[in-house]
Coordinates of C-alpha atoms in Angstrom, one line a residue:
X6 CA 0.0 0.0 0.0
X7 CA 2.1 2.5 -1.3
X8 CA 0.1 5.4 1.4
X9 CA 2.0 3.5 3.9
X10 CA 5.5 3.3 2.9
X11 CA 8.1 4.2 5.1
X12 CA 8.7 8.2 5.4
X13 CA 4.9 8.7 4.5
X14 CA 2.6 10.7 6.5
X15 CA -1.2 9.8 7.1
X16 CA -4.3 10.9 9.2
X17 CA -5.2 8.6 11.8
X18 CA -8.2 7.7 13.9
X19 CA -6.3 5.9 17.4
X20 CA -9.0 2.9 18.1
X21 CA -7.7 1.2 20.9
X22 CA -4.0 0.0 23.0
X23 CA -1.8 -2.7 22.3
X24 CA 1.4 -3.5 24.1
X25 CA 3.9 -0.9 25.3
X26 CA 1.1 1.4 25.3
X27 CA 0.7 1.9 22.0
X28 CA -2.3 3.3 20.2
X29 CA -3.4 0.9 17.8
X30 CA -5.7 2.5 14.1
X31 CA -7.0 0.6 11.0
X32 CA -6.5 1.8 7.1
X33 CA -9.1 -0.1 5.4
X34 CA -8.5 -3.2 8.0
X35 CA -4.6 -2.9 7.8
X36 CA -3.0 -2.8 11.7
X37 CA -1.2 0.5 12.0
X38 CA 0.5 0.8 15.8
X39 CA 1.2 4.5 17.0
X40 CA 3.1 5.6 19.5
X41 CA 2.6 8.5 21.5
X42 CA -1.2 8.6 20.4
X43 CA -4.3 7.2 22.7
X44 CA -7.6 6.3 22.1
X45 CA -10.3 8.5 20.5
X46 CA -7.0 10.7 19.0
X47 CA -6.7 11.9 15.2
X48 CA -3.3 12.3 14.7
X49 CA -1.0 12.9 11.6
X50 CA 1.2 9.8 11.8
X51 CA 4.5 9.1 10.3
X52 CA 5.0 5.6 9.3
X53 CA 8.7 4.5 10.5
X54 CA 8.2 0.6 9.6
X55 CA 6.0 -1.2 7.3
X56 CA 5.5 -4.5 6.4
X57 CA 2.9 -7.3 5.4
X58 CA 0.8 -7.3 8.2
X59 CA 1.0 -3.9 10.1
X60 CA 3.4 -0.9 10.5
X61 CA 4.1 0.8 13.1
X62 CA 3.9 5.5 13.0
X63 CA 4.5 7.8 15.6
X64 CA 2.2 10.7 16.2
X65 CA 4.1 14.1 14.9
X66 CA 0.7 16.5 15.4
X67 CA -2.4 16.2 17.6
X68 CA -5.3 17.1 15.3
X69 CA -8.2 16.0 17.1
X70 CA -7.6 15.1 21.1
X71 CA -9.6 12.2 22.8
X72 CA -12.1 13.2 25.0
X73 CA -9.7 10.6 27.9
X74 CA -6.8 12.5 27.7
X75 CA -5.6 14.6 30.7
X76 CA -2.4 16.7 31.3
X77 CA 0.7 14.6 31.8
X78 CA 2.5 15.7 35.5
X79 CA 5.8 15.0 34.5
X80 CA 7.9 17.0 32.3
X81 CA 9.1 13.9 30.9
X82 CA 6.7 12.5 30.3
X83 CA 6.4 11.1 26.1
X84 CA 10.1 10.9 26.1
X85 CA 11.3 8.7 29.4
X86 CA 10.8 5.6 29.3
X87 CA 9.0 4.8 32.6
X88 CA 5.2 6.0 32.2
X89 CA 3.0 5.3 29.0
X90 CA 0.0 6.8 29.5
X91 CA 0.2 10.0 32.2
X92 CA -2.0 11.7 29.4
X93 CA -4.4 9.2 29.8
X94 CA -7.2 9.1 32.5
X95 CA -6.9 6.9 35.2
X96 CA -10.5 5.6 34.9
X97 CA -9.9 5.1 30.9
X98 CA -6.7 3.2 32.0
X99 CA -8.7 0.8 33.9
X100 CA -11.0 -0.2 31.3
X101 CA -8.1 -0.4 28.6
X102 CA -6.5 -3.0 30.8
X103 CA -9.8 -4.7 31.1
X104 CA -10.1 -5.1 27.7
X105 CA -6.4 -5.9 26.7
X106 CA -6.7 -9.3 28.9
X107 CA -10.0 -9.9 27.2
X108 CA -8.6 -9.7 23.7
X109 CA -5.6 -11.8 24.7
X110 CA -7.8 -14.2 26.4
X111 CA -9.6 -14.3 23.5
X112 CA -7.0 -14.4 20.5
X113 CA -4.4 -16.6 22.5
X114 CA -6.2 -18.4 24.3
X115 CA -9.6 -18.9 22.9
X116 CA -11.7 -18.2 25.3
X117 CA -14.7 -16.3 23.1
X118 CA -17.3 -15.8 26.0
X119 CA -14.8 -15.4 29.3
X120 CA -16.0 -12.8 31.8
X121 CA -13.2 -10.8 33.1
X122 CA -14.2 -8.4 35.6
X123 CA -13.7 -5.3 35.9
X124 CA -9.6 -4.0 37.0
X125 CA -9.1 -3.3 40.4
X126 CA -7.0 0.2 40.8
X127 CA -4.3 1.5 42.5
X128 CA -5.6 3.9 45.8
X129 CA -2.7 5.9 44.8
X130 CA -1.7 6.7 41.1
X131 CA 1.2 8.8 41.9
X132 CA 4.1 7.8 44.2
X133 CA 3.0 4.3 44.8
X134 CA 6.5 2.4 44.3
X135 CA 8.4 1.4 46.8
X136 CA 11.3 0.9 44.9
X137 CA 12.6 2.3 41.8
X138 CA 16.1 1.7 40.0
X139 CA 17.9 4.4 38.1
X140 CA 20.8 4.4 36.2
X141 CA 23.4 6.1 35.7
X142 CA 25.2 6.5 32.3
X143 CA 27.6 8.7 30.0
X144 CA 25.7 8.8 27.3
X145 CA 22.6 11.5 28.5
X146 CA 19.7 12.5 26.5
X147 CA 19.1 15.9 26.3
X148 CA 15.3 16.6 25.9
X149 CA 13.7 19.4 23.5
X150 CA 12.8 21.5 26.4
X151 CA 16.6 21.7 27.5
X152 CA 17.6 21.9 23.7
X153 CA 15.9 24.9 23.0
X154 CA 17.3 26.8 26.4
X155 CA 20.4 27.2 24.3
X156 CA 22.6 26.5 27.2
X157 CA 25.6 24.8 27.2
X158 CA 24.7 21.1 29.3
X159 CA 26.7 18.3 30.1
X160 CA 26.5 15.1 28.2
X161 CA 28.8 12.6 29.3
X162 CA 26.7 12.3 32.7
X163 CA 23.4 11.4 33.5
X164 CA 21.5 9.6 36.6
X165 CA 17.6 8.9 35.7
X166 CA 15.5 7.1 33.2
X167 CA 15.8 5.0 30.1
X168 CA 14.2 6.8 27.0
X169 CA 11.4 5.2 25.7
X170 CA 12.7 2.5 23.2
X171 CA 15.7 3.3 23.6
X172 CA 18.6 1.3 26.0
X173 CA 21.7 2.8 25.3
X174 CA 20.5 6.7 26.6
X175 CA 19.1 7.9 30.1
X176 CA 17.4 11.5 30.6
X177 CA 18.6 13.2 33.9
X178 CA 15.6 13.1 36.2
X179 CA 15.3 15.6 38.8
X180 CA 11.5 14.7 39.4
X181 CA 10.1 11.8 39.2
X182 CA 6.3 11.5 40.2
X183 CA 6.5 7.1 40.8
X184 CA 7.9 7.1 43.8
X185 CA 8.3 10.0 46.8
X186 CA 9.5 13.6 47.1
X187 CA 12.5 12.0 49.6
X188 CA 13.4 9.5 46.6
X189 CA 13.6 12.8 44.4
X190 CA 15.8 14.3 47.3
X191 CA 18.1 11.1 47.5
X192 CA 18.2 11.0 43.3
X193 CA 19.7 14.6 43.3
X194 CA 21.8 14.4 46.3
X195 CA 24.1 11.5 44.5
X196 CA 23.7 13.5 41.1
X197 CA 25.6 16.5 42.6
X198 CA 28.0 14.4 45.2
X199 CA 29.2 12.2 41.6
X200 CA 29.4 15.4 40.0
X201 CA 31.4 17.5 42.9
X202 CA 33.9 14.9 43.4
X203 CA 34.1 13.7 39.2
X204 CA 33.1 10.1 40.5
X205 CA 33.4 8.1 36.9
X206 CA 30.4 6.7 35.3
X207 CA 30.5 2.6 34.2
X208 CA 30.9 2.7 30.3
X209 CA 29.9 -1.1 29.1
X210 CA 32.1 -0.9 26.0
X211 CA 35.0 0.0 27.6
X212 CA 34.4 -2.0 31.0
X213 CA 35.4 0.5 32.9
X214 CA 34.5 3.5 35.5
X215 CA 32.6 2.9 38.9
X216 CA 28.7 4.1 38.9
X217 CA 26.7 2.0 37.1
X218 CA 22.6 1.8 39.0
X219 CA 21.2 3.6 42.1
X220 CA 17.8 1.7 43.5
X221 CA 16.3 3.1 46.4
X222 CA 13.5 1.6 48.8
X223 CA 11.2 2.6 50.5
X224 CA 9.0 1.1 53.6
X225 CA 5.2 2.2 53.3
X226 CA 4.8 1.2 57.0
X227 CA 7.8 1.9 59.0
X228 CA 9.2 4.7 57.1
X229 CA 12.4 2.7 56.4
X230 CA 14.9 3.9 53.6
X231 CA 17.6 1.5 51.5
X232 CA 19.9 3.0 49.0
X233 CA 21.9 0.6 47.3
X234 CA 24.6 1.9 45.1
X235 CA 25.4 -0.5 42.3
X236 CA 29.0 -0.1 41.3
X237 CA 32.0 -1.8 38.8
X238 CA 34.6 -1.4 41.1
X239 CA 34.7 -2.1 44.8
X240 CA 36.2 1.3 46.4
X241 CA 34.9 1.2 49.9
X242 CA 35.9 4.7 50.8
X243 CA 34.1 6.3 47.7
X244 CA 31.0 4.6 48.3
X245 CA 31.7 5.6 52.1
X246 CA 31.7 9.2 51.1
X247 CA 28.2 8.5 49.2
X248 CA 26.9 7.3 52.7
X249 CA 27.9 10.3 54.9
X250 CA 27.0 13.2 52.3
X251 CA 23.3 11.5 52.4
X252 CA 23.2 11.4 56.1
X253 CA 24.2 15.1 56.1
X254 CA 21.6 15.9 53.2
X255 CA 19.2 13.4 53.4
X256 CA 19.1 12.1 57.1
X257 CA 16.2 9.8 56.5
X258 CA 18.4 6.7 55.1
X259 CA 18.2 3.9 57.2
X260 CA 20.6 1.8 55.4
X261 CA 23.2 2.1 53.0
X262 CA 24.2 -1.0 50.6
X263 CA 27.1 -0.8 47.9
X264 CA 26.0 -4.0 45.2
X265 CA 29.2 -4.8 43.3
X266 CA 28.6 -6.3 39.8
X267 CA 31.9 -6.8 37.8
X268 CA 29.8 -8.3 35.3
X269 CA 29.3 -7.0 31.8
X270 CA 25.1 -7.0 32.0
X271 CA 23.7 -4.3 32.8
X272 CA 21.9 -5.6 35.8
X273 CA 21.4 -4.2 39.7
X274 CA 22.3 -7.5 41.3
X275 CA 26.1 -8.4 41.7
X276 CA 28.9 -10.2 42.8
X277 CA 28.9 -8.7 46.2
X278 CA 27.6 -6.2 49.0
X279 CA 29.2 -4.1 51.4
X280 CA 27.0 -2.3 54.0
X281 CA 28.3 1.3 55.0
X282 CA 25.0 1.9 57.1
X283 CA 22.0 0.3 59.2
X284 CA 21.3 -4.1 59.0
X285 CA 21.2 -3.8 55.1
X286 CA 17.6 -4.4 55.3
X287 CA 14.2 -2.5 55.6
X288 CA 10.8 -3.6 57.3
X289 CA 7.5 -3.9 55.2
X290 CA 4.0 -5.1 56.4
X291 CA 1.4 -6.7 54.8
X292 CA -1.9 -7.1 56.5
X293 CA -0.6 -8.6 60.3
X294 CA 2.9 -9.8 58.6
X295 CA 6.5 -8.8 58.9
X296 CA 8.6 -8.7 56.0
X297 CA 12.4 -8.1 55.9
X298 CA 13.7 -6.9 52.8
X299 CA 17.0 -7.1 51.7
X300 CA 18.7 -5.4 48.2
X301 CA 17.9 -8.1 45.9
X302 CA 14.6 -9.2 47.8
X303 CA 11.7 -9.9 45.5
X304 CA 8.7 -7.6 46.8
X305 CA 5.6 -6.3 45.3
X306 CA 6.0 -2.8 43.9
X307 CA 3.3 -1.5 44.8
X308 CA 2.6 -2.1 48.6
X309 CA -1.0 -1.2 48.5
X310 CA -2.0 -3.3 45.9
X311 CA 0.0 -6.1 47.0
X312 CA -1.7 -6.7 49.9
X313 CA -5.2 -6.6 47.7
X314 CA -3.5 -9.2 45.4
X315 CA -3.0 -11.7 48.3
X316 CA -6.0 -11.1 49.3
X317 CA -7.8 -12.1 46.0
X318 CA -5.7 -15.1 46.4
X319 CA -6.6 -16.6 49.5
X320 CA -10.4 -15.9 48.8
X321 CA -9.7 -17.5 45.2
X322 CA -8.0 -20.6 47.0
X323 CA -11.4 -21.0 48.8
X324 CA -9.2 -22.2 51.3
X325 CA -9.6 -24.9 54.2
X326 CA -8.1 -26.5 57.5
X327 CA -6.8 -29.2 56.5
X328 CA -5.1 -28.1 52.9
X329 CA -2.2 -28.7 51.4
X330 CA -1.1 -26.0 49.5
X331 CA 1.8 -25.6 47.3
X332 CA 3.2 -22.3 46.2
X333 CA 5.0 -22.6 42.9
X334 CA 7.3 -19.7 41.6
X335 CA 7.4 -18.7 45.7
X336 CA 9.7 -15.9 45.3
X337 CA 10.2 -14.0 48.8
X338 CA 7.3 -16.1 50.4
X339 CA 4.8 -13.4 50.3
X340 CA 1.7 -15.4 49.2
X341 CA 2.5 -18.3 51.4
X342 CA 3.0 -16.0 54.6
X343 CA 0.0 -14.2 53.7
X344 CA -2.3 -17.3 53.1
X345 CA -0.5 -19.1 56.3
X346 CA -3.0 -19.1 58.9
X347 CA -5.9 -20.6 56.4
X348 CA -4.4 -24.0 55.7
X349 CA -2.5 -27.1 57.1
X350 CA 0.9 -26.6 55.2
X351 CA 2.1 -24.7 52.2
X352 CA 5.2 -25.7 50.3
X353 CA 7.0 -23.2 48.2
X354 CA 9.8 -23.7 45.6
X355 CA 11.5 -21.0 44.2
X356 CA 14.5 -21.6 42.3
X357 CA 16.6 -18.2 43.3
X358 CA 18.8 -19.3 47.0
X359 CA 18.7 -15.6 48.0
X360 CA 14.7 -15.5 47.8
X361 CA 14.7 -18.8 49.2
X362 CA 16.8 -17.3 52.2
X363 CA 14.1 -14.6 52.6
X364 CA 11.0 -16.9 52.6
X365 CA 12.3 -18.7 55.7
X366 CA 13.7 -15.5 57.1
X367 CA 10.2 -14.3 57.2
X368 CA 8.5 -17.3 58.5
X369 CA 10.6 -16.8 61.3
X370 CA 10.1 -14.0 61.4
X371 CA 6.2 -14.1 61.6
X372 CA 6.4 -17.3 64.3
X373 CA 5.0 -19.6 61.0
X374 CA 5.7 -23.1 61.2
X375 CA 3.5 -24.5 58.5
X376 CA 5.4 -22.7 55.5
X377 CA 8.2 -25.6 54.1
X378 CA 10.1 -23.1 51.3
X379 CA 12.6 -25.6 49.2
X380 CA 15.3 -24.3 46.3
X381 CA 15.0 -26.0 43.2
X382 CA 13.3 -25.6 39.4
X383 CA 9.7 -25.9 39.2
X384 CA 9.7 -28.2 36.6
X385 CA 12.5 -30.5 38.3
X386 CA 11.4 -30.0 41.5
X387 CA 7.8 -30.7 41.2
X388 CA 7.2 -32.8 37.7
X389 CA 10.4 -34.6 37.2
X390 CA 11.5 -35.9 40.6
X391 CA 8.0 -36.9 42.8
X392 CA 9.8 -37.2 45.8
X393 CA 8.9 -33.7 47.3
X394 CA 5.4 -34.5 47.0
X395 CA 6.0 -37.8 48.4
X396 CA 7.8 -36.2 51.2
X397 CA 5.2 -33.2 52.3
X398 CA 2.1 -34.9 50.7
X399 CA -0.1 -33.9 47.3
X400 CA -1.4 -30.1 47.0
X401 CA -5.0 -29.9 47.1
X402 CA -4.6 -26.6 46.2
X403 CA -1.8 -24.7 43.9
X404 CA -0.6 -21.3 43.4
X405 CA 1.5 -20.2 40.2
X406 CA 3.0 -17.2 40.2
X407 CA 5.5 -17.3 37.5
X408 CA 7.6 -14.8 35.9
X409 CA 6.5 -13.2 32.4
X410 CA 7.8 -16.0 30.3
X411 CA 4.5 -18.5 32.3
X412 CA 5.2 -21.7 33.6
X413 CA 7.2 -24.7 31.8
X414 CA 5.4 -26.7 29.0
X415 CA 5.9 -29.7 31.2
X416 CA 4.0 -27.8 34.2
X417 CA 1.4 -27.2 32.2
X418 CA 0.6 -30.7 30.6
X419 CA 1.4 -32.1 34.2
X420 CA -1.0 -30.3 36.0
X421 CA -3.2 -31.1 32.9
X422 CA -3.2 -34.5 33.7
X423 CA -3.1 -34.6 37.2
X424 CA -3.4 -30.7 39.1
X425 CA -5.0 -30.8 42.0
X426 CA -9.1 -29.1 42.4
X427 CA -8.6 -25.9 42.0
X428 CA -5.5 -23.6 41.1
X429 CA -4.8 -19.8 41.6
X430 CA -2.9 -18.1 38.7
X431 CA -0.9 -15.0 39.3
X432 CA 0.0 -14.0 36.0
X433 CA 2.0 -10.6 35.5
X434 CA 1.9 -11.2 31.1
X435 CA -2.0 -11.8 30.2
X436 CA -0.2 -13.4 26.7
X437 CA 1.5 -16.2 28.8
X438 CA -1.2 -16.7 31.0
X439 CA -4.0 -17.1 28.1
X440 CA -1.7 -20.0 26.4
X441 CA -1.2 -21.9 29.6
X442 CA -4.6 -21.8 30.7
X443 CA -5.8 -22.6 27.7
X444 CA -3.6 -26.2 28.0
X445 CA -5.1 -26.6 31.6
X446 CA -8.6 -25.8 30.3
X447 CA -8.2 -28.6 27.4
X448 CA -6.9 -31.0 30.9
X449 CA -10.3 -30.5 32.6
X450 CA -10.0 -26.9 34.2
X451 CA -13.0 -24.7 33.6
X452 CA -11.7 -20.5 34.3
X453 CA -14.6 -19.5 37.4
X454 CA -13.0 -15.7 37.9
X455 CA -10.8 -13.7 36.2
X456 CA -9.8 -10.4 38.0
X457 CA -7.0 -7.9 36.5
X458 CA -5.4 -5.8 39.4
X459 CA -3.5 -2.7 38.5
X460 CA -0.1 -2.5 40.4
X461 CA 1.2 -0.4 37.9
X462 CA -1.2 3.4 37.0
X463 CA 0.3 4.8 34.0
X464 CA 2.0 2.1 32.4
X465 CA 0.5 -0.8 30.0
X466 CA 1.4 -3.7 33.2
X467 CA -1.2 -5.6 34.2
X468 CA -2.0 -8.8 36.7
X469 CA -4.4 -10.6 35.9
X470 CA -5.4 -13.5 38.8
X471 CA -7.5 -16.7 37.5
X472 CA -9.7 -19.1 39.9
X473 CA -9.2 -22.5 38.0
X474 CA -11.7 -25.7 39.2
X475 CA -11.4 -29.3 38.0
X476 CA -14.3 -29.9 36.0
X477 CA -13.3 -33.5 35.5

């Protein structure tokens, strides 16, 4: 279609979203996937990839704005990487998600009449992380707003946020609206301590310099503050200097952890940690449970809704005295923790040591003695080798919670053939979820609830938790 070749320019009607928030319009049935447009917008679009099936445009003028859109708070916003849909409003947010996990449902897996009800949201919409990673990097991305100031900025430094599509460039951010004003304070007292004393940034093609991630935490219920500087090198005294210039500027930090990853990937877990301040952990609560949180502890982002997600669970589980339960994918032990006091014994296997570590930790912690927490592959663990299950008994109830990728093939013909009455999916990628459902649902599992839960306002993420019941 020679209207959409590359470089070409074309007025478009924005019908819907599809992944990464993007808007999603029709020419004459033809898929056309815009960024930085939303629903019920007519933008002129350029087309920056064609091919058989779709192409894919980016919005260069507003002519007609949807009736959903709202002002964006950040300044950043449409160029960092971190929030997709600020213009959007929160109530049309809700409703796109809604719909998202129906079409996939309904495409992927092939469920045509599925109910899914209506997405629970977020009580708060703005600062609702708890944590939040930034990087830092040498190669910064100056926005048009600082562009057109005509001043002379620095390049060769940034600490903030990837730009949208785009991995190898980070915008400085002096305000971000995700997580608190004190994360703001901590993000710009680092900037201007690595800037005073000319502290090197990590450059991956040259494996070298020292900065490389800064991920702070934040308690919701005690007030508790990690930073955890993620370095290249291990210079104590440097990363000591870090720690007493926040207590002096920011004198909320509880605890002060320096991550050393002499690894090439650009990742915020490492090697190993010193700590220069406080136990190297913070306190969270969930409901009437204690959690301890170390730097590379898995824990819900969103505090809030975390504790609404495992409460959807243990209704979903339907739970009883005297089950077994078995918590697959068991990260830090949240889920099992939470769901403790319902059952007769939960058994969680998670295949990461340090998480493992954690689980018990806050068993302990708690004074809960029915949680058994075991290291070892899911599919291993619990299809392969039978002997756990021989050891702690058959679950009469199970809980996935696997990462995007979904559970193993294997898992999911297994529990096909033999899962126990009723399972409770936690599924963080609707695409994943709809293909292994749909394999349990061919093994005798009928889909009773299906209830998306917003932990993340503003982006296109989106839980979605399923009530599964043996039908035969």
């Amino acid at each position: 279609m020679a209207m959409l070749q590359t470089g070409s320019e074309i007025e478009l009607e924005v019908q819907t979203t599809a992944e990464k928030g993007r808007g999603v319009a029709k020419v004459d049935g033809f898929v056309v996937f815009v960024r930085n447009a939303i629903p019920g917008d007519r933008v002129l679009a350029r087309i920056v990839k064609s091919r058989r099936n779709f192409a894919e445009a980016v919005s260069v003028k507003l002519l007609v704005p949807s009736p959903q859109r709202v002002e964006p708070r950040c300044r950043y916003f449409g160029v960092c990487g971190g929030c997709e849909w600020q213009n959007l409003s929160y109530e049309a947010q809700l409703k796109l998600k809604q719909h998202r996990v129906e079409d996939v449902f309904n495409h992927i897996g092939g469920f045509k009449n599925l109910e899914v009800k209506p997405t629970l949201g977020s009580g708060d919409i703005y600062f609702y992380r708890n944590k939040m990673e930034f990087s830092f990097s040498h190669r910064r991305w100056l926005t048009a707003e600082e562009i057109a100031t005509g001043e002379e900025l620095r390049r060769g430094f940034a600490l903030g946020l990837h730009v949208a599509n785009r991995y190898d460039k980070v915008i400085d951010i002096h305000e971000c609206w995700l997580q608190s004003e004190l994360s703001n304070r901590i993000v710009n007292a680092v900037r201007d301590w690595a800037l005073a004393h000319s502290v090197p940034v990590y450059q991956p093609d040259r494996e070298e310099g020292y900065l490389r991630f800064l991920v702070v935490r934040q308690s919701t219920a005690t007030s508790e503050v990690m930073v955890n500087l993620v370095t290249y090198e291990d210079r104590p005294e440097v990363a000591q200097s870090l720690c007493d210039e926040l207590g002096r500027k920011v004198d909320r930090v509880t605890t002060f952890v320096n991550t050393v990853n002499r690894r090439k990937a650009q990742i915020a877990y490492g090697d190993f940690q010193r700590i220069h301040l406080g136990t190297g952990t913070i306190s969270e609560r969930l409901s009437d449970f204690s959690f301890r949180i170390s730097a590379n502890s898995f824990f819900q982002t969103n505090t809030c809704q975390a504790e609404q997600l495992c409460s959807i669970v243990r209704e979903f589980g339907e739970l009883q005295r005297n089950d077994v339960v078995y918590d697959l994918y068991s990260g830090a032990g949240t889920l099992s923790i939470f769901i403790s006091a319902a059952v007769s014994k939960i058994v969680g296997i998670e295949v990461l040591a340090t998480a493992v570590e954690d689980a018990r930790w806050n068993a302990d912690l708690n004074g809960i003695t029915n949680c058994v927490f075991v290291k070892g592959d899911v599919k291993e663990t619990f299809v392969e080798d039978r002997s756990l299950r021989d050891e702690q008994g058959e679950p009469s109830v199970l809980i996935l919670d696997p990462p995007r990728s979904g559970i193993h093939p294997k898992l999911a013909q297994d529990l096909a053939r033999t899962g126990p009455r009723r399972i409770v999916y936690v599924g963080c990628n609707p695409s994943t979820q709809a293909r292994d459902l749909k394999v349990l649902c061919e093994g005798g599992y009928s889909i009773d609830i299906l209830q998306p839960v917003d932990m993340f306002p503003h982006t296109d993420h989106i839980e979605s938790i399923a009530r599964l019941t043996r039908s035969s």
